[in-house]
mmCIF file with all atom_site columns, C-alpha atoms in Angstrom:
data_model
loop_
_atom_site.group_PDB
_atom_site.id
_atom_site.type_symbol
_atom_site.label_atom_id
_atom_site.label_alt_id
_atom_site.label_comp_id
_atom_site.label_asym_id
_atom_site.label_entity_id
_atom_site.label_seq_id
_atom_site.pdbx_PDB_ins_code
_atom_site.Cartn_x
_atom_site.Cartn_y
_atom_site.Cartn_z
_atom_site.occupancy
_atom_site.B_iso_or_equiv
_atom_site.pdbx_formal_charge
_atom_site.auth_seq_id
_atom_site.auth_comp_id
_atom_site.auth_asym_id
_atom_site.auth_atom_id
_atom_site.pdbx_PDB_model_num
ATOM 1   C CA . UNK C 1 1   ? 2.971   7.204   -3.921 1.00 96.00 ? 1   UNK C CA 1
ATOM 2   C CA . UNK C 1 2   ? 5.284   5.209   -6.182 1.00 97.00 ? 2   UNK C CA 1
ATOM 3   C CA . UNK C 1 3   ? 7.203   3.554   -3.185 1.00 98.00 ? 3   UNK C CA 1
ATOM 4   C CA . UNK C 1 4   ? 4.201   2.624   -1.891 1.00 98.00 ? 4   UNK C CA 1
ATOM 5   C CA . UNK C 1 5   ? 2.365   1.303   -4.516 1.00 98.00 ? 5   UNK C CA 1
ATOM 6   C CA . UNK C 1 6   ? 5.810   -0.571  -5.180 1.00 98.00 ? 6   UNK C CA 1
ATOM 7   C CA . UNK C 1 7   ? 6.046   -2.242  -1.461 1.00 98.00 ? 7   UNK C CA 1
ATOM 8   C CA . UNK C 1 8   ? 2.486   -3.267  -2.041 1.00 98.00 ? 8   UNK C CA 1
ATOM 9   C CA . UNK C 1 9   ? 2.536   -4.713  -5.428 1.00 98.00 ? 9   UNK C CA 1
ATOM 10  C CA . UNK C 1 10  ? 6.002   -6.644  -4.174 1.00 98.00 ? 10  UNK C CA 1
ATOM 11  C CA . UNK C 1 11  ? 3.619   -7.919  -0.946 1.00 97.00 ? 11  UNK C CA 1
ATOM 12  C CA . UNK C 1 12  ? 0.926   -8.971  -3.226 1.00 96.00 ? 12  UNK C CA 1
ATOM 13  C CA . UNK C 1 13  ? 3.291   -10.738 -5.794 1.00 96.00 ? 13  UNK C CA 1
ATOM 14  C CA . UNK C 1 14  ? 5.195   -12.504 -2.617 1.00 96.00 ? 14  UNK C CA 1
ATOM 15  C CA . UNK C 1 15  ? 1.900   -13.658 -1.411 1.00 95.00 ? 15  UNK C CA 1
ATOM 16  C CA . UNK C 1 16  ? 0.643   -15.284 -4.399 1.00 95.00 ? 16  UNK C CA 1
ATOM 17  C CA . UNK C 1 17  ? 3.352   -17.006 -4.554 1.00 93.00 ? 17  UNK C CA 1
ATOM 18  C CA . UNK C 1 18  ? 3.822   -18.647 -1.232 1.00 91.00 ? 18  UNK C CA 1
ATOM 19  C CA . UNK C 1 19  ? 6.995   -16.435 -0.460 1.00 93.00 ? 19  UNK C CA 1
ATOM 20  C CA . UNK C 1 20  ? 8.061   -15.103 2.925  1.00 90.00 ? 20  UNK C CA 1
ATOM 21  C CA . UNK C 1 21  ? 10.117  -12.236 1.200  1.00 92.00 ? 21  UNK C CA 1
ATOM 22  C CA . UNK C 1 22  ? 10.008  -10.566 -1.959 1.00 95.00 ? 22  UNK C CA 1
ATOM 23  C CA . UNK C 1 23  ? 13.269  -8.941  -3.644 1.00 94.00 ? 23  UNK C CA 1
ATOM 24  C CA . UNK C 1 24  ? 11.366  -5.549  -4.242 1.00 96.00 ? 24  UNK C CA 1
ATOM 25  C CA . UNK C 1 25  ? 10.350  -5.158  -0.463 1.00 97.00 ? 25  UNK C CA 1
ATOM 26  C CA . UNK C 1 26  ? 13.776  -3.446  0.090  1.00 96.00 ? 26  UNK C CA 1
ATOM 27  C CA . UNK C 1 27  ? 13.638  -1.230  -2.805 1.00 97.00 ? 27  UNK C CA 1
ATOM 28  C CA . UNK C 1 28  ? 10.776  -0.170  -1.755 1.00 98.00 ? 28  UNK C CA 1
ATOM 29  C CA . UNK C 1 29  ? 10.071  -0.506  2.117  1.00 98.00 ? 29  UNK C CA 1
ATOM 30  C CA . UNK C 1 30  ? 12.171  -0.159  4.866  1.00 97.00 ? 30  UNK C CA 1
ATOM 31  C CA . UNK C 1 31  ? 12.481  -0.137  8.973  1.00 97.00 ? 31  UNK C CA 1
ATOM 32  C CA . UNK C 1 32  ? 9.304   -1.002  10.572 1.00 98.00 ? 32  UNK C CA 1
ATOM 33  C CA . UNK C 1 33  ? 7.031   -1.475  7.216  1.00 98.00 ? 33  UNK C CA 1
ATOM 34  C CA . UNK C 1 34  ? 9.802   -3.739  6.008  1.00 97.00 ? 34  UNK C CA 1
ATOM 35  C CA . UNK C 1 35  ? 9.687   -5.691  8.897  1.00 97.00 ? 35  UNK C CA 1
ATOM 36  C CA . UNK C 1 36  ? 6.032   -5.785  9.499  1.00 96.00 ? 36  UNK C CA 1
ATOM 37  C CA . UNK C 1 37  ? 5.522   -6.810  5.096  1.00 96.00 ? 37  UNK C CA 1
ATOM 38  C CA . UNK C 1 38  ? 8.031   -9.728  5.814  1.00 95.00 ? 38  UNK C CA 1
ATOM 39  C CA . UNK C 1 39  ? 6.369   -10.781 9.426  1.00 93.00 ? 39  UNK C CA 1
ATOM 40  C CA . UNK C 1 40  ? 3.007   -10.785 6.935  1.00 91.00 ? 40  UNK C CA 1
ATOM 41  C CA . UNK C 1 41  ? 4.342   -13.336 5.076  1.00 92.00 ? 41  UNK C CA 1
ATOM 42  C CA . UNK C 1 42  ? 5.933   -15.367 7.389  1.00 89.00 ? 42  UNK C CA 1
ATOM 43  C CA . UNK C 1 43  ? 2.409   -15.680 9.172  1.00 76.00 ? 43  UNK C CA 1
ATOM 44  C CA . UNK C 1 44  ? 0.594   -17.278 6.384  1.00 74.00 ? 44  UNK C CA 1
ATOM 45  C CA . UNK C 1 45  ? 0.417   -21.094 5.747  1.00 71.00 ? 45  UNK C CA 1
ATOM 46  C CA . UNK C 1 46  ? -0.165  -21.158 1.939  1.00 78.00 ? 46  UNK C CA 1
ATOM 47  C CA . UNK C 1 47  ? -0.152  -19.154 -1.247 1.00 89.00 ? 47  UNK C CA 1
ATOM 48  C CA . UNK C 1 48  ? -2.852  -16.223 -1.052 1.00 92.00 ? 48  UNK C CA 1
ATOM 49  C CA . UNK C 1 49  ? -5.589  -15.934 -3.706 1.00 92.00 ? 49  UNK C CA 1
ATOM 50  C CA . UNK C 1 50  ? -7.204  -13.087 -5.244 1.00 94.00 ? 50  UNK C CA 1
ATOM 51  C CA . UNK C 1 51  ? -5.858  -9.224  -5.189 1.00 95.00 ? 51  UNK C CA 1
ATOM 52  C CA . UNK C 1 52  ? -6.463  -6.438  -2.605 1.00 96.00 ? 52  UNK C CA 1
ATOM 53  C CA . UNK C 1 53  ? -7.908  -3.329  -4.368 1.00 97.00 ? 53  UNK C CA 1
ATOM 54  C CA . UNK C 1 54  ? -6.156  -0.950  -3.635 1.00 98.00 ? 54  UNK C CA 1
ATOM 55  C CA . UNK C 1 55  ? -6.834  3.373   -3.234 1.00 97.00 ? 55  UNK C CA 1
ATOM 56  C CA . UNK C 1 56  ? -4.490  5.272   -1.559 1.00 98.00 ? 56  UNK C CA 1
ATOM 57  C CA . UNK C 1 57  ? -4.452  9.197   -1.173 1.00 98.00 ? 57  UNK C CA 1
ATOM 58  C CA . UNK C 1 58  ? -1.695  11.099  0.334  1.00 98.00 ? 58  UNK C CA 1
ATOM 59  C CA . UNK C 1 59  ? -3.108  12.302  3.523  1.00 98.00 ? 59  UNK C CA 1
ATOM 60  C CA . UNK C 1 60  ? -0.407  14.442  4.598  1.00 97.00 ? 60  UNK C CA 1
ATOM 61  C CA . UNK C 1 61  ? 2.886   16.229  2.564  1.00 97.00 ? 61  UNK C CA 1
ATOM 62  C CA . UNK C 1 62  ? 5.443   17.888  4.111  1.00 97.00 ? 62  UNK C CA 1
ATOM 63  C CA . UNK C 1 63  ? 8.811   18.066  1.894  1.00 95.00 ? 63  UNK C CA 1
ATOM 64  C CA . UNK C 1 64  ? 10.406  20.996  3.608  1.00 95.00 ? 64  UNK C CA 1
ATOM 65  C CA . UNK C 1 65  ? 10.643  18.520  6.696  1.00 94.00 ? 65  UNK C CA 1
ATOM 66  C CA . UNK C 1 66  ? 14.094  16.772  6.786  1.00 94.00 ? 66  UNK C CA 1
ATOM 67  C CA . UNK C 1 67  ? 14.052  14.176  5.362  1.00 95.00 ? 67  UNK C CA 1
ATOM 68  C CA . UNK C 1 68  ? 10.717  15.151  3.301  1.00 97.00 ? 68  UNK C CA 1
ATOM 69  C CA . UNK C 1 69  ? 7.556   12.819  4.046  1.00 97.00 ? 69  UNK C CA 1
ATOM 70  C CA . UNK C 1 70  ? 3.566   11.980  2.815  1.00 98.00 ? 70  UNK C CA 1
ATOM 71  C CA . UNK C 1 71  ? 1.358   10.284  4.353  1.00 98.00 ? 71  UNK C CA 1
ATOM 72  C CA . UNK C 1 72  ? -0.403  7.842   2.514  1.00 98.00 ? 72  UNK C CA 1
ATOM 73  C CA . UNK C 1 73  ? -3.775  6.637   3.651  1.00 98.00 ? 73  UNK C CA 1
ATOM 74  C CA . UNK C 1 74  ? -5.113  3.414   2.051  1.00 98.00 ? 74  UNK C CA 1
ATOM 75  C CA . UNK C 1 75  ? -8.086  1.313   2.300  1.00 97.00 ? 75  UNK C CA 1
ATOM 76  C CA . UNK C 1 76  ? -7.508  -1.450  1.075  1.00 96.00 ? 76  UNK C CA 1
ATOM 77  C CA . UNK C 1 77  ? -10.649 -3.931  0.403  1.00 96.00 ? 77  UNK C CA 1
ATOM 78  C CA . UNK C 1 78  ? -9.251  -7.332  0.923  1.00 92.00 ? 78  UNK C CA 1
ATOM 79  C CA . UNK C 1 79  ? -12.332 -9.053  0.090  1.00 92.00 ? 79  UNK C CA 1
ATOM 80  C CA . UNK C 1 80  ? -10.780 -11.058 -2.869 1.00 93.00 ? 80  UNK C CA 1
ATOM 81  C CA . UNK C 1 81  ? -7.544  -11.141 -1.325 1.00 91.00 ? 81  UNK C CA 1
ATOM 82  C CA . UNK C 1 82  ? -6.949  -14.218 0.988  1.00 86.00 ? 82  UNK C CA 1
ATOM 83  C CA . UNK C 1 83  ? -3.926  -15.415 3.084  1.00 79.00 ? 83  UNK C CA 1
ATOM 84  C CA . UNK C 1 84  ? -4.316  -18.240 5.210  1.00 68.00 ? 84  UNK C CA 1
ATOM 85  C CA . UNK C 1 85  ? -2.892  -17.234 8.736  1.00 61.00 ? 85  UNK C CA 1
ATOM 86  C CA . UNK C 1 86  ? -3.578  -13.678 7.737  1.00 62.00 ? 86  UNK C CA 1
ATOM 87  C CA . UNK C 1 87  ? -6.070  -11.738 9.854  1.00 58.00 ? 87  UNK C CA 1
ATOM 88  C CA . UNK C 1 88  ? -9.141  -11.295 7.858  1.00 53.00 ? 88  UNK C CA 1
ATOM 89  C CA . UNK C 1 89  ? -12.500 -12.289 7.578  1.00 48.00 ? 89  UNK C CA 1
ATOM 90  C CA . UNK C 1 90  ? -13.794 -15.250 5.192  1.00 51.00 ? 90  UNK C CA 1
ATOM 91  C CA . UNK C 1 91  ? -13.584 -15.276 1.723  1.00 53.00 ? 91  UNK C CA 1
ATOM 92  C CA . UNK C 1 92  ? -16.711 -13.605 0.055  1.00 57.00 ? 92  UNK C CA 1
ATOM 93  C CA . UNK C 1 93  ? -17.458 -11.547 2.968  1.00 71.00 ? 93  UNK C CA 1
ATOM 94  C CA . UNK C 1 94  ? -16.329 -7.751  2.279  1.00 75.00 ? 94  UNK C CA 1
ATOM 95  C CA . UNK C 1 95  ? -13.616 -6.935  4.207  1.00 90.00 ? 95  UNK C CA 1
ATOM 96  C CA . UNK C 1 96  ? -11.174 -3.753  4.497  1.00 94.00 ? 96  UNK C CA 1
ATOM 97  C CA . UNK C 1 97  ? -8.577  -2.250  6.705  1.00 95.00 ? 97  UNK C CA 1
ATOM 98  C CA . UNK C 1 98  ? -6.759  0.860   6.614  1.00 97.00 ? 98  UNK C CA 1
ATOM 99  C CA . UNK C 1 99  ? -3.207  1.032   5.379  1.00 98.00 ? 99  UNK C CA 1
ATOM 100 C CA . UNK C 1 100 ? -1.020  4.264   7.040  1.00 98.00 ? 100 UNK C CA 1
ATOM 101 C CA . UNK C 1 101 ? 2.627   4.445   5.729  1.00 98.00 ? 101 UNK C CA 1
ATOM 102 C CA . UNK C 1 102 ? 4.693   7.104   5.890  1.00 98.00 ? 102 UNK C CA 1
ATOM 103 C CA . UNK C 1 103 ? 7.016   7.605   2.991  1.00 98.00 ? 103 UNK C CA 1
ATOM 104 C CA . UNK C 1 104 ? 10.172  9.585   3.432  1.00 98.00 ? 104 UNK C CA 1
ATOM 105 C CA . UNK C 1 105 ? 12.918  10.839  0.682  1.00 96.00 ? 105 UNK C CA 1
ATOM 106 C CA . UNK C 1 106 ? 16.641  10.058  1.997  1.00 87.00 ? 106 UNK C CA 1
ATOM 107 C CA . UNK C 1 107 ? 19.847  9.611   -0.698 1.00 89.00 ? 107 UNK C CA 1
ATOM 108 C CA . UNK C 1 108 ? 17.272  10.455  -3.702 1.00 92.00 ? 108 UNK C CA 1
ATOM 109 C CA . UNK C 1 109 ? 15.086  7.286   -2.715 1.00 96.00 ? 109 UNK C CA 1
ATOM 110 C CA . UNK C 1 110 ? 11.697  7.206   -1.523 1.00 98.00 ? 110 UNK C CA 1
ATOM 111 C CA . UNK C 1 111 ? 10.930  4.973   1.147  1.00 98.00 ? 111 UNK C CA 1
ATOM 112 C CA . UNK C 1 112 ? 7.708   3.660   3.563  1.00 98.00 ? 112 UNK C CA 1
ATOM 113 C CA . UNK C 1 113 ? 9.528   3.616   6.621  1.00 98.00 ? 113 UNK C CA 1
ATOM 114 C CA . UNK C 1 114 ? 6.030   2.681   8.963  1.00 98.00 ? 114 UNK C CA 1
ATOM 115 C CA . UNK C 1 115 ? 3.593   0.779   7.766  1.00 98.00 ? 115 UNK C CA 1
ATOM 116 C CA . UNK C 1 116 ? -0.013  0.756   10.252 1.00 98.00 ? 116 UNK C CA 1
ATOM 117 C CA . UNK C 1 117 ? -2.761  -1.279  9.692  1.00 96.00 ? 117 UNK C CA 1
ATOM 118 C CA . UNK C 1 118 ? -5.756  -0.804  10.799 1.00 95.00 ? 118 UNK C CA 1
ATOM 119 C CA . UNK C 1 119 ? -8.896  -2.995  12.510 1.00 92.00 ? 119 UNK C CA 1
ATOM 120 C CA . UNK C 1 120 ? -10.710 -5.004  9.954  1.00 89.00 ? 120 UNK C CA 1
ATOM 121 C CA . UNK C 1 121 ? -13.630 -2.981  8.467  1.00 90.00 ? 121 UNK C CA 1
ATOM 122 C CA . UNK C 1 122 ? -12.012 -0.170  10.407 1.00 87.00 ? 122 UNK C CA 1
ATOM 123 C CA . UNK C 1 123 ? -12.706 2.021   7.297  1.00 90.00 ? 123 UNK C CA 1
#
């Protein structure tokens, strides 16, 4: 859950401040969700406002699989959280999406490898 709270918080933080990359991402994301955090970014026109909030369970665990994985299912209200460029609905209007990232161990690290999100108010 940690490396996933992590790649979010280091989205978030990026996006407040205008940034099309955030040091943490890598730490924290990798593959496809690194990728797809960083295209994020790069498609909005301004610094975001506002905070998603944020309540992910882990949907699926499996650490005798090699390399060990969970499934984290999120979803994430974005109603306060606005990125021009981003798709969303207006601000004010309640809006959330579902978050899917895998996280797998490899070296001692934990890791979202693939990051899916969902249809607006697809949960």
């Amino acid at each position: 859950m940690d490396a996933y709270l992590g790649m979010m918080r280091a989205l978030v933080d990026a996006s407040l401040e205008g940034a099309d990359d955030h040091p943490d991402l890598e730490r924290f994301a990798d593959g496809q969700a690194l990728q797809l955090t960083r295209d994020m970014l790069a498609g909005h026109d301004s610094v975001a406002t506002g905070e998603p909030v944020l309540t992910p369970q882990a949907a699926e665990v499996d650490l005798r699989q090699d390399p060990p994985r969970v499934v984290v299912e999120d979803c994430v209200d974005e109603t306060d959280w606005v990125m021009e460029g981003y798709e969303s609905t207006s601000a004010g209007e309640r809006s959330t999406r579902l978050f899917v990232a895998t996280v797998t161990e490899q070296e001692g690290e934990w890791k979202v490898g693939e990051l899916w999100l969902g249809e607006i108010d697809g949960c």
